[in-house]
CSV table of C-alpha atoms in Angstrom, one decimal:
chain,number,residue,atom,x,y,z
A,12,UNK,CA,-7.1,18.6,-10.4
A,13,UNK,CA,-5.4,15.3,-12.1
A,14,UNK,CA,-6.6,14.9,-15.4
A,15,UNK,CA,-8.7,11.8,-16.9
A,16,UNK,CA,-8.9,11.5,-20.6
A,17,UNK,CA,-10.9,9.2,-22.9
A,18,UNK,CA,-9.3,7.2,-25.5
A,19,UNK,CA,-9.5,4.2,-28.3
A,20,UNK,CA,-8.6,1.0,-26.2
A,21,UNK,CA,-8.3,-2.3,-27.3
A,22,UNK,CA,-10.3,-4.5,-26.4
A,23,UNK,CA,-11.3,-8.7,-26.3
A,24,UNK,CA,-15.3,-9.7,-28.0
A,25,UNK,CA,-17.1,-10.0,-26.2
A,26,UNK,CA,-16.5,-14.2,-26.5
A,27,UNK,CA,-13.1,-14.5,-26.1
A,28,UNK,CA,-12.5,-12.0,-23.0
A,29,UNK,CA,-12.9,-14.5,-20.0
A,30,UNK,CA,-10.1,-16.6,-21.9
A,31,UNK,CA,-7.7,-13.4,-22.3
A,32,UNK,CA,-8.4,-11.9,-19.4
A,33,UNK,CA,-5.6,-12.5,-16.5
A,34,UNK,CA,-4.4,-12.2,-13.3
A,35,UNK,CA,-1.3,-9.1,-13.0
A,36,UNK,CA,2.3,-10.0,-14.4
A,37,UNK,CA,3.0,-9.7,-10.6
A,38,UNK,CA,0.8,-11.5,-8.7
A,39,UNK,CA,1.9,-15.0,-10.1
A,40,UNK,CA,5.9,-16.4,-10.9
A,41,UNK,CA,6.5,-17.4,-14.1
A,42,UNK,CA,5.8,-21.0,-13.1
A,43,UNK,CA,2.9,-19.8,-11.9
A,44,UNK,CA,2.2,-18.4,-15.3
A,45,UNK,CA,2.6,-21.0,-16.7
A,46,UNK,CA,0.5,-23.1,-15.5
A,47,UNK,CA,-2.4,-20.7,-15.5
A,48,UNK,CA,-1.6,-20.2,-19.8
A,49,UNK,CA,-1.2,-23.9,-20.3
A,50,UNK,CA,-3.8,-24.6,-22.3
A,51,UNK,CA,-5.4,-21.3,-23.7
A,52,UNK,CA,-2.8,-20.0,-26.4
A,53,UNK,CA,-4.9,-16.3,-25.9
A,54,UNK,CA,-4.5,-15.6,-22.0
A,55,UNK,CA,-2.9,-12.2,-22.0
A,56,UNK,CA,0.1,-13.6,-19.7
A,57,UNK,CA,1.8,-14.5,-23.3
A,58,UNK,CA,1.3,-10.7,-23.5
A,59,UNK,CA,3.0,-9.6,-20.1
A,60,UNK,CA,4.3,-12.1,-18.9
A,61,UNK,CA,5.2,-13.8,-22.0
A,62,UNK,CA,9.0,-15.5,-20.6
A,63,UNK,CA,6.4,-18.7,-20.1
A,64,UNK,CA,6.1,-19.1,-24.2
A,65,UNK,CA,10.2,-19.8,-24.1
A,66,UNK,CA,12.7,-21.8,-22.4
A,67,UNK,CA,12.6,-22.6,-19.2
A,68,UNK,CA,16.5,-21.4,-18.7
A,69,UNK,CA,15.9,-18.2,-20.8
A,70,UNK,CA,17.4,-14.9,-19.8
A,71,UNK,CA,13.7,-13.1,-18.3
A,72,UNK,CA,15.0,-10.2,-19.6
A,73,UNK,CA,16.8,-10.8,-22.2
A,74,UNK,CA,15.1,-9.3,-25.7
A,75,UNK,CA,13.5,-11.6,-27.1
A,76,UNK,CA,11.3,-11.4,-23.7
A,77,UNK,CA,10.0,-8.8,-25.2
A,78,UNK,CA,9.8,-9.4,-28.4
A,79,UNK,CA,7.9,-12.1,-27.7
A,80,UNK,CA,4.9,-9.9,-26.3
A,81,UNK,CA,4.8,-7.5,-28.8
A,82,UNK,CA,4.5,-10.3,-31.0
A,83,UNK,CA,2.2,-12.2,-28.8
A,84,UNK,CA,-0.4,-9.0,-28.8
A,85,UNK,CA,-0.2,-8.6,-32.4
A,86,UNK,CA,-1.8,-12.0,-33.1
A,87,UNK,CA,-4.4,-11.1,-31.5
A,88,UNK,CA,-4.9,-8.9,-33.3
A,89,UNK,CA,-4.5,-10.8,-36.7
A,90,UNK,CA,-6.8,-13.4,-35.8
A,91,UNK,CA,-9.7,-11.0,-34.6
A,92,UNK,CA,-9.3,-11.2,-31.0
A,93,UNK,CA,-9.3,-8.3,-29.7
A,94,UNK,CA,-10.4,-4.4,-31.8
A,95,UNK,CA,-9.7,-1.0,-31.4
A,96,UNK,CA,-12.8,1.2,-30.7
A,97,UNK,CA,-13.2,3.3,-33.5
A,98,UNK,CA,-14.0,6.3,-31.0
A,99,UNK,CA,-12.7,7.4,-27.4
A,100,UNK,CA,-14.7,6.2,-24.6
A,101,UNK,CA,-14.4,6.3,-20.8
A,102,UNK,CA,-14.7,2.6,-19.4
A,103,UNK,CA,-16.0,1.3,-16.1
A,104,UNK,CA,-15.1,-1.5,-14.2
A,105,UNK,CA,-16.4,-3.3,-11.5
A,106,UNK,CA,-15.5,-5.9,-9.4
A,107,UNK,CA,-17.1,-7.8,-6.9
A,108,UNK,CA,-15.3,-10.5,-4.1
A,109,UNK,CA,-17.9,-12.1,-2.1
A,110,UNK,CA,-20.6,-9.3,-0.5
A,111,UNK,CA,-18.0,-6.5,-2.1
A,112,UNK,CA,-18.2,-4.3,-4.9
A,113,UNK,CA,-15.7,-1.7,-6.8
A,114,UNK,CA,-16.5,0.6,-9.4
A,115,UNK,CA,-13.8,2.9,-11.2
A,116,UNK,CA,-13.2,4.8,-13.7
A,117,UNK,CA,-11.1,3.4,-17.0
A,118,UNK,CA,-9.0,6.1,-18.6
A,119,UNK,CA,-6.2,7.6,-19.4
A,120,UNK,CA,-3.5,9.4,-16.5
A,121,UNK,CA,-1.4,12.2,-17.3
A,122,UNK,CA,2.4,11.6,-17.0
A,123,UNK,CA,3.0,14.7,-16.0
A,124,UNK,CA,0.3,14.9,-12.9
A,125,UNK,CA,3.5,11.6,-11.5
A,126,UNK,CA,5.4,14.3,-11.8
A,127,UNK,CA,3.6,17.5,-10.3
A,128,UNK,CA,2.7,15.6,-7.7
A,129,UNK,CA,-0.9,15.1,-8.2
A,130,UNK,CA,-0.8,11.5,-9.0
A,131,UNK,CA,0.7,10.9,-5.4
A,132,UNK,CA,2.9,7.7,-4.2
A,133,UNK,CA,3.4,5.9,-1.4
A,134,UNK,CA,6.0,3.5,-1.4
A,135,UNK,CA,9.1,3.2,-3.6
A,136,UNK,CA,9.7,0.6,-6.1
A,137,UNK,CA,12.1,-2.3,-7.0
A,138,UNK,CA,14.1,-1.3,-9.8
A,139,UNK,CA,15.1,-5.0,-11.5
A,140,UNK,CA,11.1,-5.0,-11.3
A,141,UNK,CA,11.0,-1.0,-13.2
A,142,UNK,CA,14.1,-1.6,-15.7
A,143,UNK,CA,11.6,-4.9,-16.5
A,144,UNK,CA,8.1,-2.9,-17.3
A,145,UNK,CA,9.6,-0.4,-18.4
A,146,UNK,CA,11.1,-2.6,-21.6
A,147,UNK,CA,8.2,-3.4,-22.3
A,148,UNK,CA,6.6,-0.4,-22.6
A,149,UNK,CA,9.3,0.5,-24.9
A,150,UNK,CA,9.3,-2.4,-27.5
A,151,UNK,CA,6.2,-3.2,-27.0
A,152,UNK,CA,4.3,0.5,-27.2
A,153,UNK,CA,1.7,-0.3,-25.4
A,154,UNK,CA,0.6,0.1,-21.7
A,155,UNK,CA,-0.6,-3.3,-21.6
A,156,UNK,CA,-2.5,-3.4,-18.3
A,157,UNK,CA,-4.1,-0.7,-16.4
A,158,UNK,CA,-2.7,0.6,-13.4
A,159,UNK,CA,-4.9,0.9,-9.8
A,160,UNK,CA,-5.5,4.0,-7.9
A,161,UNK,CA,-7.6,5.8,-5.3
A,162,UNK,CA,-9.0,9.2,-4.5
A,163,UNK,CA,-10.7,10.8,-2.5
A,164,UNK,CA,-14.9,10.0,-2.6
A,165,UNK,CA,-16.5,12.4,-4.9
A,166,UNK,CA,-20.7,11.3,-4.7
A,167,UNK,CA,-22.3,13.4,-7.5
A,168,UNK,CA,-19.4,11.5,-9.1
A,169,UNK,CA,-20.4,7.9,-7.3
A,170,UNK,CA,-23.8,8.9,-8.0
A,171,UNK,CA,-24.2,9.6,-12.1
A,172,UNK,CA,-21.5,6.3,-12.4
A,173,UNK,CA,-24.0,4.5,-10.5
A,174,UNK,CA,-26.9,5.1,-12.8
A,175,UNK,CA,-25.1,4.4,-16.0
A,176,UNK,CA,-24.4,1.1,-15.0
A,177,UNK,CA,-28.4,0.0,-14.9
A,178,UNK,CA,-26.8,-0.8,-19.0
A,179,UNK,CA,-25.8,-4.1,-19.5
A,180,UNK,CA,-22.5,-4.5,-19.5
A,181,UNK,CA,-19.9,-4.9,-22.2
A,182,UNK,CA,-18.5,-8.3,-20.8
A,183,UNK,CA,-19.3,-10.2,-17.0
A,184,UNK,CA,-17.6,-12.9,-15.8
A,185,UNK,CA,-16.4,-14.5,-13.6
A,186,UNK,CA,-12.7,-15.7,-13.2
A,187,UNK,CA,-11.4,-19.2,-11.7
A,188,UNK,CA,-11.1,-16.8,-7.9
A,189,UNK,CA,-14.5,-16.7,-7.7
A,190,UNK,CA,-13.9,-12.1,-8.3
A,191,UNK,CA,-17.2,-11.2,-11.2
A,192,UNK,CA,-15.8,-9.0,-13.6
A,193,UNK,CA,-17.9,-6.6,-15.0
A,194,UNK,CA,-17.2,-3.7,-17.8
A,195,UNK,CA,-19.2,-1.1,-19.3
A,196,UNK,CA,-18.1,1.2,-22.0
A,197,UNK,CA,-18.5,4.7,-22.3
A,198,UNK,CA,-19.0,6.6,-25.7
A,199,UNK,CA,-21.2,9.3,-25.5
A,200,UNK,CA,-19.6,12.8,-25.3
A,201,UNK,CA,-21.9,14.1,-22.6
A,202,UNK,CA,-21.3,11.3,-20.5
A,203,UNK,CA,-17.6,11.8,-20.9
A,204,UNK,CA,-17.2,15.7,-20.4
A,205,UNK,CA,-19.2,14.7,-16.7
A,206,UNK,CA,-16.7,12.8,-15.5
A,207,UNK,CA,-14.0,14.6,-16.5
A,208,UNK,CA,-15.4,17.3,-15.6
A,209,UNK,CA,-16.7,16.1,-11.8
A,210,UNK,CA,-13.0,14.4,-11.6
A,211,UNK,CA,-11.4,17.5,-12.1
A,212,UNK,CA,-12.6,18.2,-8.8
A,213,UNK,CA,-10.9,15.8,-7.1
A,214,UNK,CA,-7.8,16.8,-5.0
A,215,UNK,CA,-5.2,14.2,-6.1
A,216,UNK,CA,-5.3,10.0,-7.5
A,217,UNK,CA,-3.2,7.9,-5.4
A,218,UNK,CA,-1.5,4.7,-6.9
A,219,UNK,CA,-3.3,2.0,-4.8
A,220,UNK,CA,-1.8,-1.2,-6.7
A,221,UNK,CA,0.9,-1.0,-9.6
A,222,UNK,CA,3.8,1.5,-8.5
A,223,UNK,CA,5.7,0.0,-11.3
A,224,UNK,CA,4.1,-0.4,-14.1
A,225,UNK,CA,3.4,3.8,-13.1
A,226,UNK,CA,6.8,4.4,-12.5
A,227,UNK,CA,7.9,2.7,-16.2
A,228,UNK,CA,4.5,4.7,-17.8
A,229,UNK,CA,6.1,7.8,-16.6
A,230,UNK,CA,9.7,7.3,-17.2
A,231,UNK,CA,9.2,6.4,-20.9
A,232,UNK,CA,6.9,8.2,-21.7
A,233,UNK,CA,9.7,11.4,-20.3
A,234,UNK,CA,12.4,10.1,-22.1
A,235,UNK,CA,9.8,9.1,-25.9
A,236,UNK,CA,9.1,13.9,-25.0
A,237,UNK,CA,12.5,14.7,-24.6
A,238,UNK,CA,13.8,12.8,-27.6
A,239,UNK,CA,10.7,14.4,-29.6
A,240,UNK,CA,11.9,17.7,-31.2
A,241,UNK,CA,8.3,18.1,-32.3
A,242,UNK,CA,6.8,17.1,-29.0
A,243,UNK,CA,3.5,18.7,-28.5
A,244,UNK,CA,2.2,17.3,-25.1
A,245,UNK,CA,-1.0,15.6,-27.6
A,246,UNK,CA,0.8,12.1,-28.0
A,247,UNK,CA,0.1,9.0,-26.6
A,248,UNK,CA,3.6,8.0,-25.1
A,249,UNK,CA,1.7,11.3,-22.7
A,250,UNK,CA,-0.8,9.0,-21.2
A,251,UNK,CA,-1.3,5.8,-19.7
A,252,UNK,CA,-3.9,4.0,-18.3
A,253,UNK,CA,-5.6,3.8,-15.3
A,254,UNK,CA,-8.9,2.7,-13.2
A,255,UNK,CA,-9.7,5.2,-10.5
A,256,UNK,CA,-11.9,3.9,-7.6
A,257,UNK,CA,-13.9,5.6,-5.2
A,258,UNK,CA,-11.2,5.0,-1.7
A,259,UNK,CA,-15.1,4.4,0.3
A,260,UNK,CA,-14.7,1.3,-1.4
A,261,UNK,CA,-11.4,-0.3,-1.3
A,262,UNK,CA,-10.0,-3.4,0.9
A,263,UNK,CA,-6.7,-3.7,1.8
A,264,UNK,CA,-5.8,-6.6,3.0
A,265,UNK,CA,-1.9,-7.9,4.5
A,266,UNK,CA,1.1,-8.0,3.1
A,267,UNK,CA,3.4,-10.5,4.6
A,268,UNK,CA,7.2,-11.4,4.6
A,269,UNK,CA,9.3,-14.5,4.4
A,270,UNK,CA,12.9,-14.7,5.2
A,271,UNK,CA,15.7,-17.1,2.9
A,272,UNK,CA,18.1,-17.6,7.1
A,273,UNK,CA,18.3,-16.3,10.0
A,274,UNK,CA,21.8,-14.8,9.6
A,275,UNK,CA,23.8,-17.3,11.8
A,276,UNK,CA,21.5,-17.0,14.8
A,277,UNK,CA,20.1,-20.8,15.7
A,278,UNK,CA,16.2,-21.0,16.4
A,279,UNK,CA,16.4,-20.1,20.0
A,280,UNK,CA,19.4,-17.8,19.7
A,281,UNK,CA,16.6,-15.6,17.9
A,282,UNK,CA,13.5,-16.0,20.0
A,283,UNK,CA,15.8,-14.8,22.4
A,284,UNK,CA,16.7,-11.8,21.1
A,285,UNK,CA,13.2,-10.8,20.2
A,286,UNK,CA,12.3,-10.5,23.9
A,287,UNK,CA,13.2,-7.1,24.9
A,288,UNK,CA,11.4,-5.4,22.2
A,289,UNK,CA,8.8,-8.0,21.3
A,290,UNK,CA,6.2,-9.9,24.1
A,291,UNK,CA,5.8,-13.8,22.5
A,292,UNK,CA,4.0,-16.4,23.4
A,293,UNK,CA,3.7,-19.6,21.2
A,294,UNK,CA,0.0,-20.5,20.0
A,295,UNK,CA,-1.8,-23.5,18.1
A,296,UNK,CA,-2.9,-21.8,15.5
A,297,UNK,CA,-1.7,-19.6,12.9
A,298,UNK,CA,-1.7,-16.6,13.6
A,299,UNK,CA,-3.7,-13.2,11.9
A,300,UNK,CA,-3.0,-10.6,13.8
A,301,UNK,CA,-6.1,-8.9,14.8
A,302,UNK,CA,-4.8,-4.9,15.7
A,303,UNK,CA,-1.9,-3.1,15.1
A,304,UNK,CA,1.2,-3.4,16.9
A,305,UNK,CA,0.3,-7.4,17.0
A,306,UNK,CA,2.4,-9.9,14.5
A,307,UNK,CA,2.4,-13.4,13.8
A,308,UNK,CA,5.8,-15.3,13.5
A,309,UNK,CA,6.3,-18.6,11.5
A,310,UNK,CA,9.2,-20.5,12.5
A,311,UNK,CA,10.6,-24.3,13.1
A,312,UNK,CA,6.7,-25.3,12.3
A,313,UNK,CA,5.4,-23.5,15.3
A,314,UNK,CA,3.7,-20.4,15.0
A,315,UNK,CA,4.2,-17.1,17.9
A,316,UNK,CA,1.8,-14.0,18.3
A,317,UNK,CA,4.4,-11.4,18.9
A,318,UNK,CA,3.3,-8.5,20.6
A,319,UNK,CA,5.6,-5.0,19.8
A,320,UNK,CA,6.0,-3.1,23.3
A,321,UNK,CA,5.5,1.1,23.8
A,322,UNK,CA,8.6,2.2,22.3
A,323,UNK,CA,9.0,0.2,19.4
A,324,UNK,CA,6.6,2.7,17.6
A,325,UNK,CA,5.7,6.3,17.0
A,326,UNK,CA,2.1,6.9,16.8
A,327,UNK,CA,2.3,10.5,15.9
A,328,UNK,CA,4.4,9.3,13.5
A,329,UNK,CA,2.7,8.3,10.1
A,330,UNK,CA,5.6,5.9,9.0
A,331,UNK,CA,6.7,4.7,12.5
A,332,UNK,CA,3.6,3.4,13.8
A,333,UNK,CA,3.2,1.0,11.4
A,334,UNK,CA,4.0,-2.8,12.2
A,335,UNK,CA,6.1,-2.6,8.8
A,336,UNK,CA,8.3,-0.3,9.5
A,337,UNK,CA,8.3,-2.1,13.6
A,338,UNK,CA,9.4,-5.5,12.0
A,339,UNK,CA,11.8,-4.1,9.8
A,340,UNK,CA,13.7,-1.8,12.5
A,341,UNK,CA,13.5,-4.3,15.4
A,342,UNK,CA,14.0,-7.9,14.1
A,343,UNK,CA,14.8,-7.3,9.9
A,344,UNK,CA,17.5,-4.2,10.4
A,345,UNK,CA,19.6,-5.3,13.5
A,346,UNK,CA,19.0,-8.9,13.8
A,347,UNK,CA,19.3,-10.3,9.9
A,348,UNK,CA,21.1,-6.4,8.2
A,349,UNK,CA,18.2,-6.9,5.8
A,350,UNK,CA,18.7,-3.0,4.9
A,351,UNK,CA,17.4,-2.4,1.9
A,352,UNK,CA,13.8,-4.0,0.8
A,353,UNK,CA,13.6,-3.5,-2.4
A,354,UNK,CA,17.2,-5.1,-3.6
A,355,UNK,CA,17.7,-7.7,-0.5
A,356,UNK,CA,17.5,-11.4,-2.0
A,357,UNK,CA,17.0,-12.6,0.8
A,358,UNK,CA,13.7,-11.5,1.3
A,359,UNK,CA,9.9,-12.7,-0.3
A,360,UNK,CA,6.9,-10.8,0.2
A,361,UNK,CA,3.8,-12.8,0.0
A,362,UNK,CA,0.1,-10.9,-0.4
A,363,UNK,CA,-3.0,-12.3,2.2
A,364,UNK,CA,-5.2,-13.6,-0.9
A,365,UNK,CA,-3.1,-16.6,-0.6
A,366,UNK,CA,-3.8,-17.6,2.8
A,367,UNK,CA,-1.3,-18.5,5.7
A,368,UNK,CA,-1.3,-21.7,4.6
A,369,UNK,CA,1.4,-20.0,2.3
A,370,UNK,CA,3.9,-18.7,4.6
A,371,UNK,CA,3.7,-22.3,5.9
A,372,UNK,CA,4.4,-23.9,3.2
A,373,UNK,CA,7.7,-21.5,2.2
A,374,UNK,CA,9.0,-22.3,5.2
A,375,UNK,CA,7.8,-26.2,5.9
A,376,UNK,CA,9.4,-26.4,2.5
A,377,UNK,CA,13.5,-25.0,3.3
A,378,UNK,CA,12.8,-22.3,1.5
A,379,UNK,CA,12.4,-20.2,3.8
A,380,UNK,CA,12.8,-20.1,7.1
A,381,UNK,CA,11.0,-18.0,8.7
A,382,UNK,CA,7.2,-15.5,8.0
A,383,UNK,CA,5.4,-12.5,9.6
A,384,UNK,CA,1.9,-12.3,9.2
A,385,UNK,CA,1.3,-8.5,8.8
A,386,UNK,CA,-1.6,-6.6,10.1
A,387,UNK,CA,-3.1,-4.5,6.7
A,388,UNK,CA,-2.9,-0.6,6.7
A,389,UNK,CA,-5.9,1.1,6.6
A,390,UNK,CA,-6.9,3.0,4.0
A,391,UNK,CA,-6.5,6.3,5.7
A,392,UNK,CA,-3.3,5.5,6.6
A,393,UNK,CA,-2.2,5.5,3.0
A,394,UNK,CA,-3.6,8.8,2.3
A,395,UNK,CA,-2.2,10.7,5.0
A,396,UNK,CA,1.5,9.5,4.0
A,397,UNK,CA,1.3,10.2,0.6
A,398,UNK,CA,-0.4,13.5,1.4
A,399,UNK,CA,2.9,14.3,3.7
A,400,UNK,CA,4.9,12.6,1.3
A,401,UNK,CA,6.4,10.3,3.1
A,402,UNK,CA,6.8,7.0,1.7
A,403,UNK,CA,5.8,3.5,3.2
A,404,UNK,CA,8.5,0.4,3.0
A,405,UNK,CA,8.1,-1.5,0.1
A,406,UNK,CA,5.6,-3.7,-0.4
A,407,UNK,CA,3.3,-2.2,2.5
A,408,UNK,CA,-0.5,-3.0,0.7
A,409,UNK,CA,-2.1,-5.8,-0.9
A,410,UNK,CA,-5.2,-4.3,-2.2
A,411,UNK,CA,-8.0,-7.5,-2.9
A,412,UNK,CA,-9.8,-7.5,-5.6
A,413,UNK,CA,-6.9,-7.2,-8.3
A,414,UNK,CA,-7.5,-6.1,-11.4
A,415,UNK,CA,-7.5,-8.4,-14.6
A,416,UNK,CA,-4.9,-7.3,-17.9
A,417,UNK,CA,-6.3,-8.1,-21.0
A,418,UNK,CA,-10.1,-6.2,-21.0
A,419,UNK,CA,-8.7,-2.8,-22.6
A,420,UNK,CA,-5.2,-2.2,-23.5
A,421,UNK,CA,-3.7,0.9,-24.6
A,422,UNK,CA,-1.2,1.3,-27.6
A,423,UNK,CA,1.2,4.6,-28.7
A,424,UNK,CA,3.0,3.3,-31.5
């Protein structure tokens, strides 16, 4: 059903893979990126977050940012640190976090599958971020980072891939966060044909992490198609990079929220207004929810456990049963007037990998007034929602471990 395709990827020399590989653009701020890339001129952050090479007061969406990213990529080529494979290949990408291991197929996905619904989404994008990634694609004429897809497990395909992993990987390193990254290049035509043929039996693929990059690649590809009177369908802009993982191997973490103000309410008034919809319990330790309809809240140096009352969710509705929906419908919207999570600058989102201490830090610093810790969505819920053509609220899922950027790049200029 969804198409995958081998391609000639640009990739680092093995000796430089660890130094070049970086975290994705969207998991760190520009300030954090500057700190991570300090002393490492070859970090791929110079390509995907090129504002770190410009003055602090520079417009993060100015033309110079995107031109710098393109130039930094070209510098890696001219310095001989990355090169292009001379044969179309499929790459196998394995991540290990502790005992958890997942192995995905890194290949090209078709933009037409995005528009036809064979690539399914589960949340909307934020316009500013989407436009930012579109400009990166337009200027650089490349897909610098693969997106993270899931597919319903297909045992014959996973068994075959497992047999290919018996070979020594072309890359194998442990990143500074403790995650192991391994990659194999498959360029034998028989192996490639088998993988493509078996993947064609998969009913759909699902955007797990990377809605903005997926939308950007598809929309820019569509623009180029419409502006090309000689379009054939084989042009590079018709495809973009994705790593497809079987759904049975994936791990979703919590995706938490922090809010800048209490919308004019005092902490005491805010707590009082929670009681009609939640059982509110003050606790001594940070709250990591252990089940659905249990939320944590950090306010004025104190943690609370919020248990949603039965009338706040609908177990028969795949969206209204989610705790992120309960939070929006009964706290964010009525008490804070935060309606549009995609655009409202009073709310921010914190991935579970950063820990509950990050929520405390954001509130204790005075930057935020209140934080909410969430129970993670399951992979089954995600697939059910996407299959039903429904959308989760923004920033609902946080997949871990994350892909590294810079290990394979696709250009189409």
